[in-house]
Amino acid sequence: LDTRVQGLSVVVYNPLDVAREDISEATISLPAGAPHPVSVVGPDGKEVPSQLEPGAAGTSRVLFLAKAPSVGYAVYDVRPVASSLQSELRVTESSLENARYKVEIDHNGDVQSIFDKSIQQELLSAPARLAFQTEKPHDWPAWNMDWADQQKPPRGYVHGPAKIRIVESGPARVAVEVERESEGSKFVQTIRLSAGDAGNRVEFTNDIDWHTREAALKATFPLSASNVNATYNWDVGTIERPTNNEQKFEVASHQWFDLTDQSGTFGTTVLSDCKYGSDKPDNNTLRLTLIYTPGLGGGIAYNDQTTQDFGHHRIVYGLAGHAGDWRKGATDWQAYRLNQPMIAFTSDQHDGALGKQLSLFNTDSHHVRTLAFKKAEQSDEIVVRTVETAGAGAENVRLAFAAPVVSAREVNGQEMPVGAARVVNGSLVTSFTPYQLHTFAVRLAPPAKKVAAPLWKAVSLPYDTQVATETGKPSQGCMDCPLSDPTADGQGHAFPAEMLPTLIDFAGVRFLLPAAGKPNAVTARGQRIALPSGDFNRIYLLAAAAAGDQSGDFRVDDHPVNLKIQDWTGFIGQWYVRGWTTRQVVVPHRPGSPEPRPGSQPITQAVTEFNGQLAPAFIKPAEVAWFASHRHNTDGANEEYSYSYLFAYPIQVPSGAKTLVLPSNEKIRILSVTVAKENAGIEPAQPLYDTFSPPPGGPVGDR
């Protein structure tokens, strides 16, 4: 792409196969003295609504209304000049408004009204609230819900006193935050409205510190629409179900479920991001189950399950009104947009033959959705998997790619051949029966221009340590042995030499490793590594640490670089873990069983209980360049599921750099170093996974 702009180049990716306008968020560093707010200009040269919000560690978050093509990219220019656009959005502590909706918040912090101006219809019949539904299933508490519990009204709701404040007030998006505590848990809910086409839904984000027992937390929506039946999305289909009854009262839904009024004139769709349980207690109420921590109802007991879901949760859901039914309103696409937001990247500036926008794939039917777009497993073809979404079928749908289709064939989910496919004028053409899935493997015409592959060169290293062993040969070396005491207890584990290759390809940059049986790592002791001459702009390290993650102060010539080198084994990510205490309890005498003999010891059993402690969640961000499903223990035998990893660490370097200086930390092991000349640097401008950090704008309460 052509990423040349006046300010900072931000490339927005749209993962959906529909052209869309939505909010994009990018974390950026602005030059000192830059105005507040900045101006954001699209690929067409026109300014778009934007706003600057505080970020972490001296950065800023720019929010802007971006347009991007189907499964495609668009280049935006973030300029350090003041914006000239006026906002169509309005916000107070008790209301939010855009062109589509007016939202009102009551004194308790609940949304009491959502008025859809496009259809002149109030969507709620009562406030939308977070309800505590008592859950004490008789058996199998982790996954059972009992009809007896579901027939009862909620035992309570999240209530005040509420701390309400405006947290966003810009031309791109407005937001109000509501902080409350109920039943031992803390709730911070943010209600958001956006400008433009992104404003066709009302979004709710929820940061919840959950410690409530014997309850499901349900987002409850009393709607003005009323109908015995609601429609539930199954991702590749839909199903209509009636109001709760003894046979169906907690049911599956994937990305959305909908209640269309029995008149057929309007309705409301609940949009869900990764919450799949829902129910309908009466003809006008939909509920989305957010959290489930059951009690014990007296049957088969599993005490450990009575604290499941304790910890921190970040949950997003939304509402979208529509005229007619969900098909006419296309509110299913609002759910897909909620689930797959725009993704922003910062880029170096350079010219590009493709211009400022690129679509990799598109269809000419909004009732056909793409579920996968990927390289084939065993060929150079591209695999695309599609589904008809409206349950009405679609004839002669055109599937177009960034280059003309040369050949195509239909395959199944395992990419095994099914039959021929039809290619017309460089596009794939096919028809769908209701909710039908099609998967195709296509071969595209060669591109007119190719991006040059990275140039790389291996760096010679003074290997001094062997960190991999052959099976049954522990004396060959170990990864976690300090050289001062290689026989220390609990140490002597090693990479499995039979799994470790001599070449690792990492995104076109290659690492070379010594052959098996030779020293294959450098223990970091401040060595000076000579870098080869040449026009390279990055150094890549293949490294891992022993005895936990290790901080290392590297240096390239006179430029210091601190890296956190991750542990070579263990977990690289884990959610909150509950702490447990085990104690012995006396087993009570059962009526009707033989009486214990005089003087006999009471019968006891071990009971494991939650001790109230939660180990914090974590994620380690380094790129995994290689991993194995096991390691070798001190006897040289396989330890299955004790994973072993090598990580890739890029270092941006100035032209002509001559020396890499390693840190003085013997727990850091370097297995390979490669210098590279790469194309433009691309960095995610937002997290691509959960970082477990506080939400944008600061911590939640005293967390």
XYZ file of C-alpha atoms in Angstrom:
703
model
C 0.000 0.000 0.000
C 0.953 3.634 -0.368
C 1.374 4.793 3.226
C 2.800 8.250 2.499
C 0.888 10.826 4.570
C 1.500 14.243 6.130
C 1.436 12.983 9.714
C 1.414 9.471 11.194
C 0.380 6.592 8.937
C -2.300 4.353 10.503
C -3.524 1.388 8.451
C -6.989 0.086 9.377
C -7.916 -3.546 8.692
C -11.525 -4.688 8.297
C -11.830 -8.467 8.933
C -15.444 -8.654 7.711
C -16.520 -9.292 4.122
C -18.632 -6.163 3.940
C -17.489 -2.586 3.388
C -18.095 -0.801 6.667
C -17.763 2.411 8.626
C -16.821 1.821 12.251
C -14.737 3.151 15.099
C -11.008 2.423 14.949
C -8.744 2.912 17.962
C -4.976 3.396 17.733
C -2.437 3.978 20.477
C 0.089 6.515 19.202
C 2.932 8.730 20.393
C 2.572 12.357 19.360
C 5.349 14.932 19.116
C 5.658 17.355 22.006
C 3.253 20.244 21.708
C 0.833 18.469 19.370
C -2.664 19.974 19.610
C -5.596 18.327 21.289
C -7.463 16.977 19.429
C -5.634 15.924 16.274
C -7.055 15.663 12.768
C -7.550 12.348 10.939
C -7.834 12.233 7.150
C -9.018 9.235 5.146
C -7.652 7.759 1.926
C -10.046 9.999 -0.033
C -8.450 13.132 1.455
C -11.464 13.981 3.613
C -11.296 14.537 7.362
C -13.252 12.079 9.527
C -14.617 12.496 13.078
C -11.848 11.817 15.579
C -10.861 12.442 19.174
C -7.809 12.017 21.355
C -8.089 10.126 24.635
C -5.390 9.534 27.281
C -3.431 6.284 26.987
C -0.824 4.539 29.101
C 2.828 5.485 29.625
C 2.695 8.852 27.913
C 0.817 7.647 24.849
C -2.529 8.735 23.475
C -5.442 6.848 21.970
C -6.904 8.300 18.826
C -10.483 7.222 18.090
C -11.750 7.897 14.602
C -14.581 6.923 12.292
C -12.917 4.760 9.655
C -14.175 3.277 6.414
C -12.506 0.154 5.053
C -13.363 -2.197 2.195
C -14.426 -5.828 2.537
C -11.666 -7.975 4.093
C -9.395 -5.075 3.401
C -7.168 -2.197 4.403
C -7.318 1.586 4.257
C -4.563 4.117 5.014
C -5.365 7.019 7.363
C -3.362 10.132 8.111
C -3.222 11.239 11.772
C -2.091 14.846 11.561
C -0.817 16.932 14.478
C -3.198 19.780 13.664
C -6.470 20.664 15.311
C -9.635 19.107 13.909
C -12.166 21.350 12.209
C -15.165 19.001 12.456
C -18.145 19.615 14.706
C -19.776 16.789 16.628
C -23.241 15.386 15.979
C -23.018 13.579 19.330
C -24.397 14.758 22.673
C -23.641 13.451 26.169
C -24.493 14.270 29.783
C -24.261 12.115 32.895
C -27.854 11.010 32.278
C -28.094 10.824 28.468
C -26.303 10.032 25.214
C -27.518 10.906 21.728
C -26.455 10.418 18.130
C -28.279 10.587 14.801
C -29.981 7.223 15.432
C -30.594 6.822 19.182
C -31.324 8.793 22.319
C -30.312 6.884 25.483
C -31.377 7.892 28.997
C -29.788 6.707 32.262
C -31.685 6.772 35.574
C -30.338 7.675 39.025
C -29.491 4.022 39.713
C -27.176 3.932 36.699
C -29.438 1.748 34.562
C -30.422 2.549 30.987
C -34.125 3.383 31.298
C -34.811 4.415 27.698
C -33.449 3.752 24.221
C -35.425 5.690 21.646
C -34.786 4.677 18.029
C -35.331 7.836 15.998
C -35.169 6.000 12.663
C -38.407 4.138 13.432
C -39.810 6.542 16.084
C -39.965 3.692 18.589
C -38.959 3.251 22.234
C -37.102 -0.078 22.469
C -37.394 -0.639 26.250
C -40.495 -1.154 28.381
C -38.513 -0.890 31.642
C -34.853 -0.237 32.569
C -32.229 -2.658 31.240
C -30.589 -4.096 34.365
C -27.998 -6.602 35.558
C -29.893 -9.270 37.502
C -28.765 -11.849 40.065
C -30.592 -15.103 39.323
C -30.227 -17.690 42.103
C -28.660 -20.919 40.812
C -28.567 -24.055 43.013
C -28.863 -27.006 40.629
C -29.456 -30.387 42.235
C -26.725 -32.169 40.253
C -23.696 -31.303 38.137
C -23.582 -27.628 39.163
C -20.884 -26.535 36.689
C -23.215 -26.873 33.723
C -26.718 -27.636 34.952
C -29.464 -25.100 35.536
C -32.717 -26.267 37.171
C -36.171 -25.242 36.000
C -37.221 -24.634 39.591
C -34.631 -21.853 39.896
C -35.510 -20.305 36.536
C -39.192 -19.910 37.435
C -38.284 -17.629 40.330
C -37.807 -13.892 39.823
C -34.275 -12.500 40.203
C -33.246 -12.259 43.829
C -31.893 -8.782 43.155
C -30.229 -6.397 40.743
C -26.993 -4.477 40.592
C -27.949 -1.213 42.258
C -26.588 2.059 43.562
C -25.327 4.242 44.924
C -23.911 4.737 41.455
C -20.859 6.792 40.556
C -21.635 8.206 37.115
C -19.202 10.160 34.962
C -18.636 11.094 31.336
C -15.529 9.292 30.053
C -15.682 10.122 26.326
C -17.053 13.267 24.744
C -15.859 13.661 21.192
C -17.111 13.788 17.639
C -16.340 10.076 17.095
C -17.830 8.556 20.261
C -19.438 9.495 23.561
C -19.519 7.302 26.656
C -20.836 7.350 30.209
C -19.320 5.159 32.933
C -21.415 3.773 35.803
C -19.607 2.273 38.813
C -21.505 0.226 41.419
C -21.076 -2.536 43.996
C -23.612 -5.252 44.820
C -23.495 -8.637 46.562
C -19.735 -8.480 47.075
C -18.907 -7.772 43.424
C -17.870 -4.594 41.661
C -19.385 -3.461 38.359
C -18.125 -0.754 36.019
C -20.398 -0.433 33.010
C -19.752 1.967 30.136
C -22.556 2.889 27.742
C -21.282 4.085 24.337
C -22.716 5.736 21.231
C -20.721 6.436 18.075
C -21.073 8.698 15.065
C -21.906 7.653 11.509
C -22.790 4.109 10.566
C -21.037 2.875 13.729
C -23.848 4.554 15.649
C -26.499 2.053 14.550
C -25.981 0.091 17.749
C -25.771 0.924 21.462
C -22.731 -0.675 23.101
C -22.215 -1.731 26.711
C -18.769 -2.622 28.058
C -18.564 -4.225 31.481
C -15.556 -4.567 33.767
C -16.646 -6.839 36.600
C -14.747 -8.047 39.662
C -16.934 -11.032 40.525
C -17.153 -12.648 43.986
C -20.868 -13.440 44.201
C -22.030 -16.963 45.088
C -25.015 -19.035 43.998
C -25.909 -16.760 41.116
C -25.948 -16.213 37.395
C -25.466 -12.619 36.318
C -27.928 -11.846 33.532
C -28.112 -8.722 31.391
C -31.884 -8.227 31.334
C -33.654 -6.358 28.532
C -37.396 -5.695 29.042
C -38.354 -4.731 25.494
C -41.297 -2.881 24.030
C -41.572 -5.593 21.373
C -43.559 -8.646 22.412
C -43.745 -12.100 20.885
C -43.970 -15.704 22.040
C -41.018 -16.602 19.807
C -37.521 -15.157 19.584
C -34.824 -15.905 16.984
C -31.432 -17.231 18.102
C -28.301 -17.135 15.951
C -26.305 -20.357 15.621
C -23.566 -18.678 13.561
C -24.331 -20.860 10.518
C -28.087 -20.727 10.939
C -30.924 -19.482 13.137
C -33.680 -21.100 15.164
C -36.929 -19.757 16.612
C -37.770 -20.719 20.176
C -40.676 -19.875 22.479
C -40.705 -18.280 25.911
C -39.026 -20.347 28.651
C -40.633 -23.667 29.448
C -39.614 -26.783 31.369
C -37.853 -28.256 28.340
C -36.070 -25.124 27.106
C -35.123 -22.337 29.470
C -31.395 -21.636 28.997
C -30.586 -21.911 25.311
C -27.696 -21.432 22.940
C -27.118 -18.299 20.931
C -23.884 -17.255 19.300
C -23.421 -13.658 18.187
C -26.990 -12.369 18.495
C -30.609 -13.128 19.325
C -33.657 -11.125 18.406
C -37.192 -10.308 19.452
C -39.394 -9.019 16.628
C -42.802 -7.732 17.700
C -45.728 -9.990 16.810
C -46.986 -7.186 14.533
C -43.845 -7.668 12.424
C -43.250 -3.896 12.265
C -40.198 -3.535 14.532
C -37.926 -5.342 16.945
C -34.664 -5.344 18.889
C -31.568 -7.501 18.484
C -29.245 -8.299 21.405
C -25.628 -8.380 20.205
C -23.257 -10.644 22.104
C -19.469 -10.878 22.115
C -18.537 -14.395 23.287
C -21.457 -15.075 25.649
C -23.497 -18.023 24.409
C -26.234 -18.658 26.988
C -29.522 -16.769 26.897
C -33.167 -17.068 27.839
C -36.587 -15.457 27.533
C -38.600 -15.473 30.781
C -41.672 -13.797 29.250
C -42.944 -12.563 25.925
C -41.140 -9.200 26.013
C -37.892 -9.904 27.948
C -34.583 -11.208 26.630
C -31.711 -12.073 28.967
C -28.039 -12.682 28.185
C -26.164 -14.827 30.721
C -22.830 -13.178 31.522
C -21.419 -15.051 34.540
C -22.368 -18.329 36.246
C -21.308 -19.306 39.781
C -23.626 -22.084 41.039
C -24.461 -23.192 44.528
C -25.017 -26.799 45.602
C -28.594 -28.031 45.527
C -28.089 -31.156 47.593
C -27.342 -33.709 44.888
C -23.939 -34.608 43.507
C -21.591 -32.138 45.195
C -18.611 -30.415 43.602
C -17.496 -27.812 46.142
C -14.837 -26.407 43.818
C -17.508 -25.340 41.327
C -19.151 -22.981 43.808
C -16.438 -20.376 43.118
C -16.074 -20.842 39.367
C -15.953 -17.544 37.440
C -14.512 -15.697 40.439
C -12.139 -13.007 39.236
C -12.151 -10.226 36.684
C -14.328 -10.172 33.558
C -14.446 -7.777 30.634
C -17.667 -8.265 28.664
C -19.122 -6.400 25.696
C -22.680 -6.558 24.380
C -25.057 -4.266 22.553
C -28.566 -3.508 21.286
C -29.791 -2.607 17.819
C -33.325 -1.677 16.819
C -34.840 -2.392 13.432
C -37.916 -1.914 11.292
C -39.545 -5.158 10.164
C -37.552 -8.231 11.241
C -33.813 -8.703 11.750
C -33.337 -9.569 8.083
C -34.789 -6.267 6.906
C -32.819 -4.331 9.515
C -29.597 -6.314 8.856
C -28.939 -6.272 12.586
C -27.095 -9.579 12.324
C -24.272 -7.574 10.721
C -24.241 -5.257 13.741
C -23.420 -8.335 15.829
C -20.611 -9.379 13.507
C -19.224 -5.844 13.661
C -19.351 -5.844 17.456
C -17.499 -9.173 17.541
C -14.860 -8.205 14.969
C -13.862 -4.566 15.404
C -11.546 -2.692 13.065
C -7.852 -3.330 13.795
C -5.324 -0.498 13.545
C -1.609 -0.694 12.732
C 1.027 2.007 12.488
C 3.287 1.856 9.456
C 6.463 3.383 8.123
C 5.789 5.662 5.171
C 6.548 4.356 1.674
C 5.059 4.290 -1.807
C 3.010 1.337 -3.002
C 1.464 0.200 -6.268
C -1.828 -0.735 -4.586
C -2.698 2.799 -3.496
C -4.441 3.742 -0.255
C -6.995 0.898 -0.132
C -7.069 -2.830 -0.794
C -9.856 -5.422 -0.643
C -8.681 -9.032 -0.494
C -12.147 -10.544 -0.920
C -15.769 -9.471 -1.352
C -19.197 -10.787 -2.298
C -22.112 -9.019 -3.998
C -24.653 -10.354 -1.456
C -25.066 -9.067 2.097
C -26.758 -12.357 2.945
C -23.541 -14.297 2.387
C -20.881 -14.154 5.104
C -17.301 -15.375 5.063
C -16.289 -17.661 7.921
C -12.686 -18.300 6.838
C -10.185 -16.792 4.426
C -6.835 -18.546 4.574
C -3.995 -20.235 2.791
C -4.663 -23.893 1.981
C -2.979 -26.413 4.242
C -1.323 -28.428 1.471
C -1.134 -26.133 -1.559
C -0.647 -22.510 -2.563
C -4.385 -22.069 -3.098
C -6.531 -19.745 -1.013
C -9.426 -21.300 0.877
C -12.607 -19.321 1.482
C -15.549 -20.668 3.494
C -18.923 -18.934 3.147
C -22.471 -19.327 4.462
C -25.889 -17.977 3.498
C -27.175 -16.056 6.538
C -30.824 -15.142 5.928
C -32.271 -18.624 5.497
C -33.697 -17.615 2.101
C -31.057 -18.897 -0.316
C -29.082 -16.816 -2.814
C -28.628 -17.274 -6.563
C -25.528 -16.540 -8.661
C -23.512 -14.914 -5.912
C -20.225 -13.436 -7.104
C -17.117 -14.009 -4.968
C -14.274 -11.716 -6.048
C -10.649 -11.583 -4.934
C -7.801 -9.058 -5.101
C -6.592 -10.784 -8.286
C -8.528 -12.709 -10.956
C -9.412 -16.329 -10.180
C -7.521 -18.665 -12.496
C -9.025 -21.920 -11.210
C -11.315 -23.044 -8.416
C -12.679 -26.202 -6.864
C -15.097 -26.934 -4.053
C -13.708 -28.646 -0.945
C -15.075 -29.625 2.444
C -14.094 -28.452 5.906
C -11.022 -30.690 5.819
C -10.051 -29.222 2.438
C -10.737 -32.537 0.719
C -12.123 -32.361 -2.850
C -15.897 -32.135 -3.300
C -16.312 -31.059 -6.910
C -15.824 -28.409 -9.550
C -16.532 -24.697 -9.132
C -17.652 -22.096 -11.676
C -15.364 -19.213 -12.654
C -16.867 -16.315 -14.671
C -14.745 -13.361 -15.800
C -12.169 -13.873 -13.052
C -14.697 -14.299 -10.228
C -16.138 -17.342 -8.509
C -19.913 -17.662 -9.015
C -22.108 -19.964 -6.936
C -25.616 -20.335 -5.476
C -26.756 -21.132 -1.945
C -29.711 -22.950 -0.490
C -30.943 -21.574 2.886
C -28.062 -21.500 5.395
C -25.864 -23.531 3.053
C -22.104 -23.664 3.593
C -19.677 -23.558 0.659
C -15.905 -23.933 0.879
C -13.704 -23.253 -2.143
C -10.010 -23.552 -2.915
C -9.025 -20.969 -5.505
C -5.857 -20.163 -7.396
C -5.293 -16.508 -8.266
C -3.450 -14.900 -11.152
C 0.117 -13.804 -10.354
C 0.355 -10.269 -8.976
C 1.631 -7.485 -11.190
C 4.193 -6.581 -8.528
C 5.620 -8.493 -5.595
C 6.904 -7.185 -2.298
C 10.557 -8.108 -1.894
C 11.226 -10.854 0.638
C 13.317 -9.869 3.673
C 17.057 -10.105 3.190
C 18.741 -11.890 6.081
C 22.147 -13.058 7.208
C 23.056 -15.314 10.109
C 25.371 -13.900 12.779
C 28.266 -16.041 13.988
C 27.942 -16.833 17.713
C 30.442 -18.158 20.297
C 28.315 -21.108 21.441
C 29.284 -22.289 24.926
C 26.268 -24.208 26.262
C 24.254 -27.244 25.222
C 20.576 -26.760 26.120
C 19.080 -29.748 24.232
C 19.536 -33.438 24.938
C 18.788 -36.614 23.083
C 16.275 -38.936 24.718
C 17.897 -40.827 27.602
C 21.123 -38.781 27.538
C 20.812 -36.145 30.287
C 24.578 -35.683 30.550
C 24.619 -33.883 27.203
C 23.415 -30.647 28.792
C 20.461 -28.777 30.236
C 18.582 -25.522 29.823
C 17.925 -24.667 33.461
C 21.325 -25.498 35.015
C 23.431 -22.589 36.242
C 26.959 -23.332 35.098
C 28.194 -22.859 38.656
C 26.124 -25.824 39.868
C 24.834 -28.073 37.056
C 23.714 -30.772 39.532
C 21.474 -28.588 41.723
C 18.196 -30.204 42.794
C 15.191 -29.551 40.564
C 17.357 -28.637 37.610
C 18.658 -30.509 34.621
C 15.753 -30.148 32.192
C 16.466 -29.659 28.495
C 14.952 -29.020 25.111
C 14.181 -32.251 23.220
C 16.988 -32.480 20.664
C 14.905 -34.781 18.464
C 12.398 -31.947 17.976
C 14.779 -29.019 17.592
C 15.474 -28.197 13.906
C 18.614 -26.642 12.463
C 16.582 -23.959 10.662
C 13.599 -21.968 11.941
C 11.715 -19.739 9.491
C 10.133 -16.772 11.267
C 8.047 -14.623 8.885
C 10.663 -14.878 6.160
C 13.623 -14.313 8.483
C 15.589 -17.471 9.211
C 17.428 -18.628 12.300
C 20.240 -21.175 11.894
C 21.015 -23.550 14.777
C 23.940 -25.956 15.295
C 23.468 -29.640 14.565
C 22.384 -31.976 17.374
C 25.053 -32.981 19.867
C 26.951 -29.678 19.732
C 26.796 -26.580 21.953
C 23.770 -24.664 20.696
C 23.321 -21.654 22.983
C 25.234 -18.666 24.273
C 24.905 -17.971 27.990
C 24.642 -14.194 28.324
C 27.676 -12.821 30.175
C 28.136 -9.469 28.457
C 29.758 -10.852 25.291
C 30.353 -8.533 22.348
C 28.956 -10.019 19.124
C 30.268 -8.636 15.859
C 27.502 -7.825 13.379
C 28.052 -8.385 9.669
C 28.357 -5.335 7.474
C 25.446 -4.511 5.217
C 22.292 -2.490 4.818
C 20.121 -4.112 7.483
C 17.588 -2.458 9.787
C 16.747 -5.176 12.323
C 18.420 -7.716 14.524
C 16.405 -10.809 15.431
C 17.289 -12.816 18.536
C 16.165 -16.410 19.074
C 16.224 -16.675 22.840
C 14.667 -18.039 26.029
C 15.309 -17.776 29.750
C 15.620 -20.229 32.620
C 14.256 -19.815 36.158
C 11.441 -17.500 35.108
C 11.252 -14.473 32.846
C 14.471 -12.464 32.862
C 15.222 -8.810 32.161
C 18.175 -8.220 29.871
C 20.011 -4.986 29.038
C 21.277 -5.416 25.482
C 23.189 -2.776 23.570
C 23.586 -2.152 19.839
C 26.709 0.009 19.510
C 25.847 2.833 21.926
C 22.076 2.268 21.892
C 20.654 0.460 24.996
C 17.754 -1.957 24.513
C 16.000 -3.654 27.439
C 14.167 -6.890 26.655
C 12.100 -9.195 28.842
C 13.251 -12.678 27.809
C 10.520 -15.182 28.586
C 10.882 -18.486 30.363
C 11.561 -21.441 28.089
C 8.840 -23.590 29.686
C 5.597 -23.245 31.628
C 2.654 -21.173 30.450
C 2.814 -18.058 28.306
C -0.710 -17.039 29.283
C -3.191 -17.961 31.999
C -6.442 -16.645 33.420
C -7.064 -15.982 37.107
C -6.332 -19.073 39.216
C -8.108 -19.775 42.474
C -6.107 -20.766 45.553
C -7.105 -23.917 47.437
C -6.822 -25.206 51.002
C -7.359 -28.886 51.872
C -8.652 -29.985 55.290
C -9.957 -33.202 56.779
C -13.615 -33.356 57.854
C -15.490 -36.106 59.717
C -17.896 -38.058 57.540
C -21.287 -37.964 59.298
C -22.970 -41.248 60.216
C -25.655 -42.204 57.752
C -29.002 -43.252 59.228
C -29.533 -46.986 58.742
C -25.851 -47.850 58.390
C -24.039 -49.927 61.075
C -23.059 -48.006 64.180
C -19.280 -47.472 64.563
C -17.575 -49.742 67.031
C -16.721 -48.221 70.418
C -13.274 -46.648 70.398
C -12.961 -46.687 66.596
C -11.494 -43.668 64.858
C -13.965 -41.440 63.051
C -13.964 -41.680 59.289
C -12.646 -38.524 57.641
C -12.320 -37.293 54.108
C -10.324 -34.510 52.487
C -12.251 -31.418 51.434
C -10.638 -28.860 49.166
C -11.930 -25.317 49.562
C -11.304 -21.988 47.890
C -9.121 -19.919 50.216
C -10.161 -16.545 48.825
C -6.911 -15.927 46.970
C -6.751 -15.353 43.210
C -3.429 -15.597 41.407
C -3.411 -12.792 38.841
C -3.926 -13.481 35.165
C -1.019 -12.896 32.802
C 0.057 -12.957 29.180
C 3.635 -12.948 27.900
C 3.878 -10.932 24.706
C 6.973 -12.279 22.929
C 6.484 -14.020 19.580
C 6.795 -17.801 19.728
C 9.225 -18.817 16.995
C 9.252 -22.535 17.881
C 7.712 -24.814 20.482
C 7.586 -28.473 21.418
C 4.882 -30.360 23.283
C 7.366 -31.651 25.851
C 10.805 -31.237 27.382
C 13.356 -33.708 28.753
C 13.581 -34.273 32.489
C 16.679 -34.900 34.603
C 16.788 -38.509 33.381
C 16.536 -37.496 29.743
C 12.990 -38.839 29.488
C 10.045 -37.002 27.930
C 7.864 -34.821 30.157
C 4.675 -34.621 28.119
C 2.736 -31.339 28.265
C 5.702 -29.571 29.852
C 5.993 -27.277 26.866
C 9.258 -25.771 25.693
C 9.571 -22.565 23.697
C 11.973 -20.365 21.778
C 11.005 -16.734 21.232
C 11.887 -14.204 18.538
C 12.881 -10.690 19.630
C 13.299 -7.975 16.951
C 15.524 -4.967 17.636
C 15.321 -1.924 15.391
C 18.875 -0.826 14.636
C 20.516 2.165 12.927
C 22.210 1.666 9.605
C 25.811 0.513 9.901
C 25.544 -0.960 13.424
C 28.642 -3.002 14.204
C 28.254 -4.643 17.620
C 25.603 -6.372 19.712
C 26.459 -6.541 23.416
C 24.663 -9.217 25.434
C 23.411 -8.617 28.983
C 25.170 -9.987 32.038
C 22.529 -12.519 33.057
C 23.446 -16.205 32.905
C 19.787 -17.201 32.949
C 19.342 -15.791 29.416
C 20.294 -18.150 26.596
C 20.688 -16.960 22.979
C 20.356 -19.753 20.401
C 20.618 -17.740 17.189
C 20.982 -14.185 15.903
C 20.034 -12.977 12.424
C 20.309 -9.521 10.884
C 17.689 -8.530 8.334
C 16.710 -5.870 5.856
C 12.931 -5.722 5.890
C 10.180 -3.758 4.270
C 8.214 -1.104 6.130
C 7.841 -1.615 9.841
C 4.283 -2.543 10.828
C 3.220 -2.453 14.486
C -0.203 -3.162 16.006
C -1.621 0.081 17.358
C -3.974 -1.780 19.680
C -3.822 -5.104 21.545
C -4.407 -8.149 19.354
C -5.211 -10.239 22.450
C -6.201 -9.682 26.066
C -3.316 -7.973 27.876
C -5.083 -8.034 31.292
C -4.315 -4.345 31.613
C -6.803 -1.808 32.972
C -9.260 -0.467 30.412
C -8.342 2.652 28.408
C -8.339 5.783 30.495
C -7.110 4.246 33.731
C -7.815 1.552 36.302
C -11.256 0.392 37.324
C -11.885 1.747 40.805
C -9.165 0.585 43.186
C -8.198 -2.441 41.078
